[in-house]
Amino acid sequence: MPSALRPWSNNYRARWCSAAVVGACLSIFVSNLSAAEVESLAKRIDRQIEAKYSGPRAPQADDAELVRRTYLDLIGRVPTVEEARAYLSDKSADKRVKLVDRLLTAPEHSRRMTEAFHATLMERRGEHEEWTAFLREAFAKNMAWDELVRHVIDPRDDDPALRGAAFFAVNRLSKVGQQETDYPGLTRDVGRLFLGKDLACAQCHNHLFIDDYKQVDFQGLYTVFLNTAIRTDVKYPALGENLMTKPIEFMSVFDKKPLATGPRVPGLREIAIPTFAKGEEYVSPPDRKTKAMGVPKFSPLEKLAEEITSPKNRAFRENIANRLWWLVMGRGLVDPLDQTHVANPPSHPELLKLLADEMLARKYDLRAVLRELVLTEVYARGSAWNATRGGRPEPATYGTAVAKPLSAEQMYHSYLAASGPHGPKAHNAGALRERFTKAFANPPKEPEIEFAPSVKAALFLSNDDEVLRLTVRDSGNLVDRLVKLAEAKDGGADAAAEELYLAVLSRKPTADERREVGELVTKYANERAKLFGQLTWALLSSTEFCLNH
Amino acid sequence: MKQSEQSPREHATVPAVPHSAFSTRHSPLCTPGEHRLSRRKLLGGAALAGAAAAGGSLGLGSLLAAAETGAIKKKHKQVLFVWIDGGMSQFESWDPKPNTQFGGPFRAIPTSVPGIQISELMPHSAKQMHHLSLVRGMCTKDNAHSSGVGRIQRGDPKNRGVVYPFFGSAVANFLGQGPSGLPPYVWIKPGSGGFIYQDAGFLGPKYGALAFGDGKPPENLLRSERVAPADDDLRNMLRRKANERFAAAHPAEPVEAMDFVYDTARELMKRGDLFDEANFSARDKERYGDTEFGRHMLLGRKMLEAGVTFVKVNSYGWDTHGDNFNGHANLLPKFDRAFASIVEDLAERGMLDDVLVICLSEFGRTPRINGHVGRDHFPEAWSLVTTGTGIRRGVTVGKTNELGTYVSGDEYDIGHLFHTWFAALGIDSKAVEYDNHGQPLPLAHDDCFPIKELLA
């Protein structure tokens, strides 16, 4: 960000006054503005990061690194060569803010959020068109996170656009081969994904070495899901509930003392199970003929969805704050994301509290919070580290940007954007996307957190025919443009080098890289289409391309 | 001890935790390794550990190693693991009981080792008996296929709430890919292939099997016709240079991991010839038998010769609940030709000194012959065969009673064999432990031990 926009820049503030003094000064001089307007959330985030670490840091990312990062994070692909050029040549002071606002309202943004949250919530267990439709609808209208989660936990089928939310539970409860219906797994994932707590080990006893994970925490959630079943009266994924009349009974495998709990969110009060006169329990009773499950008057799912997302439940807003932070910063404030407990404190406790409180204050408007996150200085920190300055700062200091692996979807969209534009006949989009997913996605149930390159993916990029076709010369595509540029007598090779690096890596080539391209162009003067095909492939298969750094 | 004071490292050895409680009531979800660390974290590290173990110097490893193959190969241990899926009948194979109540119609024949007789259905294996050893005192615990296959191949360790790796993944973990640069664990099987990550259990997907379904190469293995070998060299040279430039100012690990998977992929691609049946000699085809299993065993030999660390070959269809005798009369000769040929070949090439050979099922078959003239599942008393590096040859270990209805004398569970096989590979399974995110885990069942009589 140009320093003109930051009258209270880092250096200035660090040298002359503490953050608290800045705050005080501001409130004196601009007292007619509200606190939020005076200091954006982005700036408050940066203050928290700076307060925690004052060691050596990488400089801010240059325009090229930042534009690539922002495109990948907000719309799930690298910028095209025109988009990269436009940003690099834009001289306006507010170009970063304009870019962020444009990307956040682009249709590709909701696609990106759909893909990111699909991977997070389903962990590659499978896809379903209704589930995708639900996520698309939710992110297209920027549905509040608490509302989205209520749909997922307590899926209803009255709105066809939203009923696909049931797939979250239905997929986990489906029998696969000899695998049993996985109620414990569903319970565990609700804890992991919406509360940031992996309660799996507390199913049969209080957690052995995490003090605050109790068996009752697991059982209070478990009883709600144990009371559900996949509906068989409809074709689409749908979840029904049985009648809940009493608390679940359980005991620790160690001391075997009988215990019981009703539905309960960890840390909150137990939800009372109401009693009804016989025959009065249902809104509509079960129907054996149609196989329709009854609709009980007391819906534990509904209550649980309310309680989990209620302001009483701090874990809920901390979890989404942490996950959104992780999505763009590459590392959770609580790390691992599902290990929120006393023995694993956040790296920046006040920052997590700030983000969680802002989530609530902004009514779980993910887009609004995301906007602030990507406008911070910490987001725009450079990823390169000059070794002459000593060791690279630890990731948790955010002294450099933390590189994130490109997801399968980001790889697919970016591969096309970089090597294209491609005509409609160049590839079969649906099938190719599926093959990218197959090659790059993690095995099912493995959260996609770390960079995990595989032989399978290497073979895919090396030999898949349709992938290879993308780097074969075809009217207007990157290789075609490179061949034409290189034909120019003066500076042709250099222009091609620039086009290539901007298209694939969103940056201009270094002198070294320009020289390499120049030499190759001379050496392969008679086979330039082939040369540029291999060169494009090499950069598309490089580590630099596979990381969002 | 207060539970809260326990660190994860202590989890496995905490005396306050009764193990019986764990094994019977413990949630299958509860994997203590997950308490502190994300799983992917290990994977990232493991990829590099594997790479380092494999090549010594990352990236260049496979190239350097190729020049030294002769010297290193002698030391690199390998495994041939033949899996007879469904349950081979010990009566009709390694432990015949002719002319007894449950013996069935087949005779026993002498072998190349005086005093050892096997079923007349295996004349070729009989000639190789001096290279082989039989364990006739197998007594295991699971009589279901679905759980038994995993239980046996994971060595049936004590339940500690984690999923143990299959033997192939365990060996891949310990021995790495060796000087060949090829994937360390391949699985030749009928049906579909792919990357079978499930085998690896807590070791993580990297140690899963690369399965050659129907004996065919995995998807995308063969170099595309669009890319000539010289072009493939060019593009990979350029990729590598791009990576070097990036690594100058960025963390080395992702670059090393990327180069490692590409190197492995390229080594595999170079060996597309292994899959070409045109390269199988007519004599070999005849000796191994012109059958699916024969072709797969021949491919298995080629994989071992190419330096793959662990080669698993599957034969399916041995679940002879009905018509057991015709079934075995049909299946065993196909098995016999291929198995005897590979043992003969490995012995002839001097490879038995470095290759551990294992052949077994998830259980044996019942003495009782059921109403469909079949034999049912029988884990209580059955046989397996093993040989190769570290194993004594030409002996039998353990025995069944006269009727074959139980093991008389020492019973051996699969855990004993796992200890024995680890020992044969030079891995002290009583001293070495897995480190699952800080949770120490024994390699094999704590209560079992290596079988001394079986070790060379």
PDB file of C-alpha atoms in Angstrom, chain A residues 389-546:
ATOM      1  CA  ARG A 389      19.601 -11.440   7.410  1.00  0.00           C
ATOM      2  CA  GLY A 390      19.855 -14.620   9.429  1.00  0.00           C
ATOM      3  CA  GLY A 391      17.283 -17.372   9.842  1.00  0.00           C
ATOM      4  CA  ARG A 392      13.800 -17.019   8.402  1.00  0.00           C
ATOM      5  CA  PRO A 393      11.367 -15.848  11.124  1.00  0.00           C
ATOM      6  CA  GLU A 394       9.139 -18.563  12.584  1.00  0.00           C
ATOM      7  CA  PRO A 395       5.787 -18.898  10.766  1.00  0.00           C
ATOM      8  CA  ALA A 396       3.826 -17.896  13.894  1.00  0.00           C
ATOM      9  CA  THR A 397       5.538 -14.485  13.933  1.00  0.00           C
ATOM     10  CA  TYR A 398       4.203 -13.670  10.456  1.00  0.00           C
ATOM     11  CA  GLY A 399       7.601 -12.113   9.842  1.00  0.00           C
ATOM     12  CA  THR A 400       7.253 -13.462   6.320  1.00  0.00           C
ATOM     13  CA  ALA A 401       4.131 -14.532   4.475  1.00  0.00           C
ATOM     14  CA  VAL A 402       3.366 -18.224   5.000  1.00  0.00           C
ATOM     15  CA  ALA A 403       3.078 -20.081   1.694  1.00  0.00           C
ATOM     16  CA  LYS A 404      -0.170 -21.977   1.130  1.00  0.00           C
ATOM     17  CA  PRO A 405      -0.529 -25.003  -1.146  1.00  0.00           C
ATOM     18  CA  LEU A 406      -2.817 -24.467  -4.126  1.00  0.00           C
ATOM     19  CA  SER A 407      -5.938 -26.596  -3.709  1.00  0.00           C
ATOM     20  CA  ALA A 408      -6.979 -28.961  -6.484  1.00  0.00           C
ATOM     21  CA  GLU A 409      -9.496 -26.359  -7.652  1.00  0.00           C
ATOM     22  CA  GLN A 410      -7.012 -23.509  -7.519  1.00  0.00           C
ATOM     23  CA  MET A 411      -4.617 -25.637  -9.571  1.00  0.00           C
ATOM     24  CA  TYR A 412      -7.282 -26.331 -12.167  1.00  0.00           C
ATOM     25  CA  HIS A 413      -8.509 -22.768 -12.579  1.00  0.00           C
ATOM     26  CA  SER A 414      -4.974 -21.373 -12.483  1.00  0.00           C
ATOM     27  CA  TYR A 415      -3.596 -23.862 -14.978  1.00  0.00           C
ATOM     28  CA  LEU A 416      -6.278 -22.812 -17.439  1.00  0.00           C
ATOM     29  CA  ALA A 417      -5.925 -19.095 -16.756  1.00  0.00           C
ATOM     30  CA  ALA A 418      -2.159 -19.182 -17.129  1.00  0.00           C
ATOM     31  CA  SER A 419      -1.948 -21.315 -20.262  1.00  0.00           C
ATOM     32  CA  GLY A 420      -4.996 -19.856 -22.003  1.00  0.00           C
ATOM     33  CA  PRO A 421      -7.193 -18.429 -23.131  1.00  0.00           C
ATOM     34  CA  HIS A 422      -8.439 -21.718 -24.518  1.00  0.00           C
ATOM     35  CA  GLY A 423     -11.189 -22.163 -27.040  1.00  0.00           C
ATOM     36  CA  PRO A 424     -14.205 -24.276 -26.119  1.00  0.00           C
ATOM     37  CA  LYS A 425     -12.756 -27.285 -27.941  1.00  0.00           C
ATOM     38  CA  ALA A 426      -9.407 -27.252 -26.150  1.00  0.00           C
ATOM     39  CA  HIS A 427     -10.647 -29.399 -23.293  1.00  0.00           C
ATOM     40  CA  ASN A 428     -13.704 -30.919 -21.695  1.00  0.00           C
ATOM     41  CA  ALA A 429     -14.062 -28.620 -18.688  1.00  0.00           C
ATOM     42  CA  GLY A 430     -16.111 -30.872 -16.409  1.00  0.00           C
ATOM     43  CA  ALA A 431     -14.017 -33.974 -16.988  1.00  0.00           C
ATOM     44  CA  LEU A 432     -10.724 -32.119 -16.737  1.00  0.00           C
ATOM     45  CA  ARG A 433     -11.744 -30.467 -13.472  1.00  0.00           C
ATOM     46  CA  GLU A 434     -12.625 -33.889 -12.092  1.00  0.00           C
ATOM     47  CA  ARG A 435      -9.235 -35.287 -13.087  1.00  0.00           C
ATOM     48  CA  PHE A 436      -7.442 -32.350 -11.480  1.00  0.00           C
ATOM     49  CA  THR A 437      -9.394 -33.012  -8.307  1.00  0.00           C
ATOM     50  CA  LYS A 438      -8.554 -36.700  -8.427  1.00  0.00           C
ATOM     51  CA  ALA A 439      -4.869 -35.953  -8.897  1.00  0.00           C
ATOM     52  CA  PHE A 440      -4.469 -33.133  -6.395  1.00  0.00           C
ATOM     53  CA  ALA A 441      -7.085 -33.635  -3.686  1.00  0.00           C
ATOM     54  CA  ASN A 442      -6.081 -35.381  -0.480  1.00  0.00           C
ATOM     55  CA  PRO A 443      -7.424 -38.822   0.332  1.00  0.00           C
ATOM     56  CA  PRO A 444     -10.886 -38.597   1.909  1.00  0.00           C
ATOM     57  CA  LYS A 445     -11.043 -37.428   5.536  1.00  0.00           C
ATOM     58  CA  GLU A 446      -7.589 -35.871   5.394  1.00  0.00           C
ATOM     59  CA  PRO A 447      -7.876 -32.135   6.035  1.00  0.00           C
ATOM     60  CA  GLU A 448      -6.063 -30.231   3.302  1.00  0.00           C
ATOM     61  CA  ILE A 449      -3.725 -28.139   5.380  1.00  0.00           C
ATOM     62  CA  GLU A 450      -0.149 -28.900   4.481  1.00  0.00           C
ATOM     63  CA  PHE A 451       1.655 -28.926   1.170  1.00  0.00           C
ATOM     64  CA  ALA A 452       1.660 -32.585   0.151  1.00  0.00           C
ATOM     65  CA  PRO A 453       2.917 -33.149  -3.379  1.00  0.00           C
ATOM     66  CA  SER A 454       2.373 -36.659  -4.739  1.00  0.00           C
ATOM     67  CA  VAL A 455       3.734 -38.960  -7.417  1.00  0.00           C
ATOM     68  CA  LYS A 456       0.175 -39.291  -8.674  1.00  0.00           C
ATOM     69  CA  ALA A 457      -0.084 -35.555  -9.308  1.00  0.00           C
ATOM     70  CA  ALA A 458       3.371 -35.451 -10.891  1.00  0.00           C
ATOM     71  CA  LEU A 459       2.390 -38.241 -13.290  1.00  0.00           C
ATOM     72  CA  PHE A 460      -0.868 -36.456 -14.025  1.00  0.00           C
ATOM     73  CA  LEU A 461       0.754 -33.172 -15.021  1.00  0.00           C
ATOM     74  CA  SER A 462       3.498 -35.021 -16.875  1.00  0.00           C
ATOM     75  CA  ASN A 463       1.383 -37.340 -18.992  1.00  0.00           C
ATOM     76  CA  ASP A 464      -2.343 -36.600 -18.956  1.00  0.00           C
ATOM     77  CA  ASP A 465      -3.173 -35.945 -22.572  1.00  0.00           C
ATOM     78  CA  GLU A 466      -5.680 -33.190 -21.996  1.00  0.00           C
ATOM     79  CA  VAL A 467      -3.347 -31.370 -19.625  1.00  0.00           C
ATOM     80  CA  LEU A 468      -0.563 -31.590 -22.177  1.00  0.00           C
ATOM     81  CA  ARG A 469      -2.855 -30.201 -24.876  1.00  0.00           C
ATOM     82  CA  LEU A 470      -3.103 -26.983 -22.886  1.00  0.00           C
ATOM     83  CA  THR A 471       0.572 -26.281 -23.579  1.00  0.00           C
ATOM     84  CA  VAL A 472       0.397 -27.190 -27.264  1.00  0.00           C
ATOM     85  CA  ARG A 473       0.232 -24.197 -29.604  1.00  0.00           C
ATOM     86  CA  ASP A 474      -3.344 -23.286 -30.413  1.00  0.00           C
ATOM     87  CA  SER A 475      -4.736 -20.046 -31.760  1.00  0.00           C
ATOM     88  CA  GLY A 476      -4.500 -17.350 -29.081  1.00  0.00           C
ATOM     89  CA  ASN A 477      -3.253 -19.467 -26.225  1.00  0.00           C
ATOM     90  CA  LEU A 478      -0.103 -18.659 -24.297  1.00  0.00           C
ATOM     91  CA  VAL A 479       2.210 -20.847 -26.365  1.00  0.00           C
ATOM     92  CA  ASP A 480       0.818 -19.338 -29.556  1.00  0.00           C
ATOM     93  CA  ARG A 481       1.424 -15.794 -28.300  1.00  0.00           C
ATOM     94  CA  LEU A 482       4.936 -16.692 -27.158  1.00  0.00           C
ATOM     95  CA  VAL A 483       5.863 -18.094 -30.570  1.00  0.00           C
ATOM     96  CA  LYS A 484       4.573 -14.961 -32.286  1.00  0.00           C
ATOM     97  CA  LEU A 485       6.310 -12.591 -29.866  1.00  0.00           C
ATOM     98  CA  ALA A 486       9.608 -14.407 -30.283  1.00  0.00           C
ATOM     99  CA  GLU A 487       9.468 -13.916 -34.047  1.00  0.00           C
ATOM    100  CA  ALA A 488      10.181 -10.196 -33.714  1.00  0.00           C
ATOM    101  CA  LYS A 489      13.764  -9.475 -34.721  1.00  0.00           C
ATOM    102  CA  ASP A 490      14.499  -7.023 -31.936  1.00  0.00           C
ATOM    103  CA  GLY A 491      13.738  -8.019 -28.400  1.00  0.00           C
ATOM    104  CA  GLY A 492      11.379 -10.799 -29.465  1.00  0.00           C
ATOM    105  CA  ALA A 493      12.761 -13.306 -27.002  1.00  0.00           C
ATOM    106  CA  ASP A 494      12.629 -10.764 -24.221  1.00  0.00           C
ATOM    107  CA  ALA A 495       9.014  -9.915 -24.923  1.00  0.00           C
ATOM    108  CA  ALA A 496       8.195 -13.620 -24.916  1.00  0.00           C
ATOM    109  CA  ALA A 497       9.993 -14.095 -21.605  1.00  0.00           C
ATOM    110  CA  GLU A 498       7.967 -11.289 -20.084  1.00  0.00           C
ATOM    111  CA  GLU A 499       4.677 -12.649 -21.416  1.00  0.00           C
ATOM    112  CA  LEU A 500       5.515 -16.139 -20.154  1.00  0.00           C
ATOM    113  CA  TYR A 501       6.459 -15.126 -16.621  1.00  0.00           C
ATOM    114  CA  LEU A 502       3.568 -12.696 -16.279  1.00  0.00           C
ATOM    115  CA  ALA A 503       1.076 -15.282 -17.520  1.00  0.00           C
ATOM    116  CA  VAL A 504       2.257 -18.173 -15.362  1.00  0.00           C
ATOM    117  CA  LEU A 505       3.874 -16.602 -12.317  1.00  0.00           C
ATOM    118  CA  SER A 506       2.241 -13.144 -12.420  1.00  0.00           C
ATOM    119  CA  ARG A 507       5.608 -11.430 -12.277  1.00  0.00           C
ATOM    120  CA  LYS A 508       8.234 -10.140 -14.643  1.00  0.00           C
ATOM    121  CA  PRO A 509      11.233 -12.391 -15.281  1.00  0.00           C
ATOM    122  CA  THR A 510      14.554 -11.678 -13.628  1.00  0.00           C
ATOM    123  CA  ALA A 511      17.598 -10.871 -15.740  1.00  0.00           C
ATOM    124  CA  ASP A 512      18.691 -14.468 -15.315  1.00  0.00           C
ATOM    125  CA  GLU A 513      15.366 -15.782 -16.506  1.00  0.00           C
ATOM    126  CA  ARG A 514      15.326 -13.417 -19.492  1.00  0.00           C
ATOM    127  CA  ARG A 515      18.768 -14.657 -20.463  1.00  0.00           C
ATOM    128  CA  GLU A 516      17.666 -18.283 -20.158  1.00  0.00           C
ATOM    129  CA  VAL A 517      14.686 -17.714 -22.443  1.00  0.00           C
ATOM    130  CA  GLY A 518      16.861 -15.792 -24.886  1.00  0.00           C
ATOM    131  CA  GLU A 519      19.368 -18.621 -25.142  1.00  0.00           C
ATOM    132  CA  LEU A 520      16.683 -21.214 -25.574  1.00  0.00           C
ATOM    133  CA  VAL A 521      14.945 -19.210 -28.285  1.00  0.00           C
ATOM    134  CA  THR A 522      18.196 -19.102 -30.233  1.00  0.00           C
ATOM    135  CA  LYS A 523      18.983 -22.737 -29.622  1.00  0.00           C
ATOM    136  CA  TYR A 524      15.529 -23.972 -30.618  1.00  0.00           C
ATOM    137  CA  ALA A 525      15.011 -21.475 -33.435  1.00  0.00           C
ATOM    138  CA  ASN A 526      13.298 -24.111 -35.583  1.00  0.00           C
ATOM    139  CA  GLU A 527      11.177 -25.659 -32.869  1.00  0.00           C
ATOM    140  CA  ARG A 528       9.802 -22.715 -30.978  1.00  0.00           C
ATOM    141  CA  ALA A 529       6.273 -24.056 -30.517  1.00  0.00           C
ATOM    142  CA  LYS A 530       7.745 -27.110 -28.886  1.00  0.00           C
ATOM    143  CA  LEU A 531      10.197 -25.079 -26.827  1.00  0.00           C
ATOM    144  CA  PHE A 532       7.550 -22.740 -25.461  1.00  0.00           C
ATOM    145  CA  GLY A 533       5.299 -25.693 -24.745  1.00  0.00           C
ATOM    146  CA  GLN A 534       7.993 -27.264 -22.575  1.00  0.00           C
ATOM    147  CA  LEU A 535       8.920 -23.960 -20.982  1.00  0.00           C
ATOM    148  CA  THR A 536       5.305 -23.229 -20.105  1.00  0.00           C
ATOM    149  CA  TRP A 537       4.889 -26.744 -18.741  1.00  0.00           C
ATOM    150  CA  ALA A 538       8.048 -26.377 -16.644  1.00  0.00           C
ATOM    151  CA  LEU A 539       6.817 -23.191 -14.989  1.00  0.00           C
ATOM    152  CA  LEU A 540       3.319 -24.623 -14.489  1.00  0.00           C
ATOM    153  CA  SER A 541       4.897 -27.638 -12.763  1.00  0.00           C
ATOM    154  CA  SER A 542       7.239 -25.554 -10.650  1.00  0.00           C
ATOM    155  CA  THR A 543       7.006 -25.166  -6.898  1.00  0.00           C
ATOM    156  CA  GLU A 544       6.519 -21.443  -7.320  1.00  0.00           C
ATOM    157  CA  PHE A 545       3.337 -22.070  -9.304  1.00  0.00           C
ATOM    158  CA  CYS A 546       1.996 -24.769  -6.937  1.00  0.00           C
TER     159      CYS A 546
END
